Short mmCIF file of N, CA and C in Angstrom, two decimals:
data_model
loop_
_atom_site.label_atom_id
_atom_site.label_comp_id
_atom_site.label_asym_id
_atom_site.label_seq_id
_atom_site.Cartn_x
_atom_site.Cartn_y
_atom_site.Cartn_z
N MET A 208 -2.11 11.10 -22.67
CA MET A 208 -3.47 10.80 -21.83
C MET A 208 -3.80 9.55 -21.64
N GLN A 209 -3.49 8.24 -22.60
CA GLN A 209 -4.05 7.09 -22.37
C GLN A 209 -2.99 6.37 -21.34
N ILE A 210 -1.79 6.90 -21.16
CA ILE A 210 -0.64 6.54 -20.27
C ILE A 210 -1.22 6.73 -18.51
N GLU A 211 -1.73 7.78 -18.46
CA GLU A 211 -2.43 8.27 -17.24
C GLU A 211 -3.34 7.55 -16.86
N THR A 212 -4.24 7.37 -17.92
CA THR A 212 -5.50 6.61 -17.51
C THR A 212 -5.24 5.07 -17.33
N MET A 213 -4.27 4.46 -17.93
CA MET A 213 -3.71 2.97 -17.59
C MET A 213 -3.01 3.04 -16.11
N GLN A 214 -2.30 4.20 -15.94
CA GLN A 214 -1.62 4.28 -14.37
C GLN A 214 -2.58 4.10 -13.43
N GLN A 215 -3.87 4.76 -13.57
CA GLN A 215 -4.99 5.15 -12.72
C GLN A 215 -5.59 3.82 -12.66
N MET A 216 -6.08 3.02 -13.56
CA MET A 216 -6.53 1.74 -13.79
C MET A 216 -5.88 0.89 -12.81
N LEU A 217 -4.34 0.82 -13.34
CA LEU A 217 -3.61 -0.29 -12.47
C LEU A 217 -3.43 0.19 -11.21
N ALA A 218 -3.64 1.29 -10.66
CA ALA A 218 -3.53 1.70 -9.36
C ALA A 218 -4.67 1.31 -8.46
N ILE A 219 -5.86 1.14 -9.16
CA ILE A 219 -7.07 0.45 -8.78
C ILE A 219 -7.15 -0.97 -8.47
N VAL A 220 -6.64 -1.50 -9.59
CA VAL A 220 -6.34 -2.81 -9.62
C VAL A 220 -5.27 -3.34 -8.52
N THR A 221 -4.27 -2.62 -8.19
CA THR A 221 -3.33 -2.96 -7.30
C THR A 221 -4.04 -2.89 -5.85
N LEU A 222 -4.79 -1.68 -5.98
CA LEU A 222 -5.35 -1.66 -4.52
C LEU A 222 -6.30 -2.71 -4.07
N SER A 223 -7.04 -3.04 -4.91
CA SER A 223 -8.26 -4.21 -4.86
C SER A 223 -7.40 -5.38 -4.36
N LEU A 224 -6.45 -5.74 -5.40
CA LEU A 224 -5.61 -6.87 -5.23
C LEU A 224 -4.98 -7.22 -3.71
N GLY A 225 -4.36 -5.77 -3.30
CA GLY A 225 -3.79 -5.63 -1.99
C GLY A 225 -4.68 -6.03 -0.89
N ALA A 226 -6.07 -5.41 -1.35
CA ALA A 226 -6.85 -5.73 -0.28
C ALA A 226 -7.48 -7.30 -0.09
N LEU A 227 -7.44 -7.83 -1.02
CA LEU A 227 -7.81 -9.44 -1.19
C LEU A 227 -6.45 -9.96 -0.58
N LEU A 228 -5.35 -9.68 -0.54
CA LEU A 228 -4.34 -10.32 -0.07
C LEU A 228 -4.21 -9.95 1.18
N ILE A 229 -4.68 -9.02 1.85
CA ILE A 229 -4.72 -8.60 3.14
C ILE A 229 -5.72 -9.42 3.92
N ALA A 230 -6.76 -9.29 3.27
CA ALA A 230 -7.84 -10.31 3.80
C ALA A 230 -7.17 -11.91 3.88
N ILE A 231 -6.94 -12.37 2.96
CA ILE A 231 -6.22 -13.61 2.95
C ILE A 231 -5.18 -13.83 4.10
N ILE A 232 -4.29 -13.01 4.42
CA ILE A 232 -3.33 -13.05 5.57
C ILE A 232 -4.39 -12.92 6.87
N PHE A 233 -5.14 -12.03 6.83
CA PHE A 233 -5.93 -11.71 8.07
C PHE A 233 -6.49 -13.22 8.31
N ASN A 234 -7.15 -13.74 7.61
CA ASN A 234 -7.47 -14.81 8.16
C ASN A 234 -6.69 -16.06 8.65
N ALA A 235 -5.58 -16.09 8.09
CA ALA A 235 -4.49 -16.88 8.41
C ALA A 235 -4.15 -16.17 9.64
N TYR A 236 -4.26 -15.14 10.19
CA TYR A 236 -3.81 -14.45 11.38
C TYR A 236 -4.89 -15.15 12.47
N ARG A 237 -6.17 -15.19 12.09
CA ARG A 237 -7.23 -15.36 13.00
C ARG A 237 -6.86 -17.07 13.48
N ILE A 238 -6.51 -17.72 12.54
CA ILE A 238 -6.27 -18.91 13.00
C ILE A 238 -5.09 -19.28 13.89
N VAL A 239 -3.93 -18.80 13.53
CA VAL A 239 -2.65 -19.16 14.49
C VAL A 239 -2.33 -18.06 15.57
N ARG A 240 -2.94 -17.18 15.34
CA ARG A 240 -2.77 -15.73 16.43
C ARG A 240 -1.42 -15.55 16.67
N GLN A 241 -0.57 -15.33 15.59
CA GLN A 241 0.89 -14.65 15.79
C GLN A 241 0.88 -13.51 15.77
N PRO A 242 1.75 -12.53 16.57
CA PRO A 242 1.89 -11.40 16.20
C PRO A 242 2.40 -10.76 14.93
N THR A 243 3.46 -11.81 14.64
CA THR A 243 4.30 -11.46 13.27
C THR A 243 3.48 -11.53 11.90
N LEU A 244 2.53 -12.02 12.02
CA LEU A 244 1.41 -12.09 11.01
C LEU A 244 0.58 -10.84 10.77
N LEU A 245 0.27 -10.32 12.31
CA LEU A 245 -0.24 -8.98 12.34
C LEU A 245 0.70 -7.80 12.04
N TYR A 246 1.83 -8.05 12.24
CA TYR A 246 2.88 -6.79 11.80
C TYR A 246 2.94 -6.75 10.27
N PHE A 247 3.01 -7.98 9.70
CA PHE A 247 3.02 -8.11 8.37
C PHE A 247 1.96 -7.63 7.63
N ILE A 248 0.70 -7.60 8.29
CA ILE A 248 -0.57 -7.10 7.67
C ILE A 248 -0.29 -5.65 7.67
N TYR A 249 -0.02 -5.27 8.83
CA TYR A 249 0.08 -3.69 8.98
C TYR A 249 0.98 -2.92 7.92
N GLY A 250 2.33 -3.47 7.79
CA GLY A 250 3.17 -3.10 6.78
C GLY A 250 2.62 -3.36 5.48
N LEU A 251 2.16 -4.51 5.31
CA LEU A 251 1.50 -4.63 3.75
C LEU A 251 0.61 -3.58 3.57
N PHE A 252 -0.25 -3.16 4.52
CA PHE A 252 -1.47 -2.16 4.27
C PHE A 252 -0.67 -0.85 4.02
N THR A 253 0.08 -0.68 4.78
CA THR A 253 0.82 0.58 4.56
C THR A 253 1.67 0.73 3.19
N LEU A 254 2.15 -0.38 2.94
CA LEU A 254 2.95 -0.47 1.35
C LEU A 254 1.98 -0.28 0.31
N ILE A 255 0.66 -1.12 0.48
CA ILE A 255 -0.24 -0.82 -0.87
C ILE A 255 -0.51 0.54 -0.66
N VAL A 256 -1.06 1.17 0.18
CA VAL A 256 -1.43 2.55 0.29
C VAL A 256 -0.45 3.60 -0.32
N GLY A 257 0.83 3.30 0.24
CA GLY A 257 2.06 3.98 -0.35
C GLY A 257 2.16 3.81 -1.73
N ILE A 258 1.86 2.65 -2.36
CA ILE A 258 2.09 2.40 -3.76
C ILE A 258 1.02 3.14 -4.58
N THR A 259 -0.25 3.13 -4.18
CA THR A 259 -1.25 3.33 -5.09
C THR A 259 -1.59 5.04 -4.54
N PHE A 260 -1.11 5.56 -3.66
CA PHE A 260 -1.42 7.00 -3.20
C PHE A 260 -1.27 7.97 -4.25
N ALA A 261 -0.11 8.16 -4.74
CA ALA A 261 0.09 9.09 -5.82
C ALA A 261 -0.68 8.91 -7.03
N ASP A 262 -1.03 7.81 -7.58
CA ASP A 262 -1.78 7.75 -8.58
C ASP A 262 -3.29 7.82 -8.34
N LEU A 263 -3.80 7.52 -7.14
CA LEU A 263 -5.17 7.79 -6.77
C LEU A 263 -5.42 9.43 -6.56
N ILE A 264 -4.33 10.10 -5.78
CA ILE A 264 -4.51 11.52 -5.78
C ILE A 264 -4.55 12.16 -7.37
N SER A 265 -3.88 11.53 -8.07
CA SER A 265 -3.89 12.15 -9.40
C SER A 265 -5.21 11.95 -10.15
N VAL A 266 -6.08 11.05 -9.76
CA VAL A 266 -7.32 10.99 -10.34
C VAL A 266 -8.30 12.07 -9.85
N PHE A 267 -8.02 12.17 -8.43
CA PHE A 267 -9.12 13.53 -8.08
C PHE A 267 -8.64 14.64 -8.24
N THR A 268 -7.14 15.14 -8.14
CA THR A 268 -6.69 16.39 -8.48
C THR A 268 -5.53 16.37 -9.12
N PRO A 269 -5.78 16.95 -10.51
CA PRO A 269 -4.67 16.76 -11.74
C PRO A 269 -3.66 17.97 -11.36
N ASP A 270 -3.72 18.64 -10.15
CA ASP A 270 -2.65 19.72 -9.97
C ASP A 270 -1.31 19.09 -9.92
N ALA A 271 -0.42 19.62 -10.27
CA ALA A 271 1.02 19.32 -10.50
C ALA A 271 1.71 19.49 -9.35
N PHE A 272 1.50 20.63 -8.39
CA PHE A 272 2.04 20.75 -7.19
C PHE A 272 1.54 19.69 -6.35
N THR A 273 0.10 19.32 -6.15
CA THR A 273 -0.33 18.10 -5.44
C THR A 273 0.03 16.89 -5.74
N ALA A 274 0.11 16.55 -7.09
CA ALA A 274 1.09 15.32 -7.55
C ALA A 274 2.11 15.31 -7.12
N LEU A 275 3.04 16.24 -7.02
CA LEU A 275 4.44 16.18 -6.80
C LEU A 275 4.57 15.65 -5.10
N TRP A 276 3.70 16.35 -4.43
CA TRP A 276 3.65 16.24 -2.69
C TRP A 276 3.22 14.95 -2.59
N SER A 277 2.45 14.38 -3.40
CA SER A 277 1.76 13.11 -3.13
C SER A 277 2.76 11.97 -3.46
N ALA A 278 3.51 12.25 -4.50
CA ALA A 278 4.59 11.45 -4.88
C ALA A 278 5.45 11.41 -3.76
N VAL A 279 5.97 12.39 -3.27
CA VAL A 279 6.90 12.57 -2.10
C VAL A 279 6.46 11.56 -0.96
N PHE A 280 5.16 11.92 -0.42
CA PHE A 280 4.37 11.58 0.64
C PHE A 280 4.35 9.80 0.24
N SER A 281 3.94 9.44 -0.95
CA SER A 281 4.02 8.04 -1.24
C SER A 281 5.22 7.30 -1.11
N ARG A 282 6.16 7.75 -1.41
CA ARG A 282 7.62 7.41 -1.10
C ARG A 282 7.90 7.09 0.28
N ILE A 283 7.52 8.20 1.07
CA ILE A 283 7.69 7.86 2.64
C ILE A 283 6.84 7.09 3.17
N VAL A 284 5.66 6.69 2.81
CA VAL A 284 4.70 5.70 3.19
C VAL A 284 5.18 4.30 2.97
N VAL A 285 5.84 4.09 1.61
CA VAL A 285 6.36 2.82 1.14
C VAL A 285 7.57 2.50 2.10
N VAL A 286 8.46 3.48 2.25
CA VAL A 286 9.36 3.14 3.19
C VAL A 286 9.15 2.54 4.44
N LEU A 287 8.12 3.49 5.17
CA LEU A 287 7.69 3.14 6.35
C LEU A 287 6.88 1.42 6.30
N GLY A 288 6.19 1.38 5.38
CA GLY A 288 5.48 0.07 5.21
C GLY A 288 6.50 -1.30 5.14
N LEU A 289 7.66 -0.75 4.43
CA LEU A 289 8.49 -1.95 4.45
C LEU A 289 9.48 -2.17 5.54
N CYS A 290 9.74 -1.14 6.37
CA CYS A 290 10.08 -1.11 7.78
C CYS A 290 9.34 -1.97 8.80
N VAL A 291 7.94 -1.76 8.76
CA VAL A 291 7.09 -2.32 9.47
C VAL A 291 6.92 -3.78 9.15
N MET A 292 7.17 -3.95 8.21
CA MET A 292 7.07 -5.55 7.64
C MET A 292 8.53 -6.28 7.95
N ALA A 293 9.62 -5.48 7.86
CA ALA A 293 10.72 -6.02 8.34
C ALA A 293 11.05 -6.14 9.57
N TYR A 294 10.07 -5.40 10.51
CA TYR A 294 10.23 -5.32 11.99
C TYR A 294 9.21 -6.33 12.32
N GLY A 295 8.26 -6.60 11.89
CA GLY A 295 7.53 -7.87 12.00
C GLY A 295 8.24 -9.13 11.60
N ILE A 296 8.83 -9.34 10.93
CA ILE A 296 9.61 -10.68 10.36
C ILE A 296 10.90 -11.11 11.27
N LEU A 297 11.53 -9.75 11.74
CA LEU A 297 12.69 -9.91 12.45
C LEU A 297 12.33 -10.25 13.97
N ARG A 298 11.07 -9.38 14.27
CA ARG A 298 10.60 -9.63 15.50
C ARG A 298 10.43 -11.29 15.92
N GLY A 299 9.72 -12.06 14.77
CA GLY A 299 9.05 -13.10 14.84
C GLY A 299 9.57 -14.29 15.44
#
């Protein structure tokens, strides 16, 4: 039970630190106006949502079926986020 609580707290911390990082990068984008940074922000947002999605779903619905499919969806979103970040960097 304590491990699940710690995972949920770490998911919330990860989400908040990710939001802070996105805000900092967005301020840099507003200064330089490079599309590479914008794609990187999109990918980072998708990556952070993917990382924290399964843990945040387990906070609201402790059902095993929902937890399983949220973990699968989370991994798919993480892969998409990494692909968007790689595309933004390679496009740059």
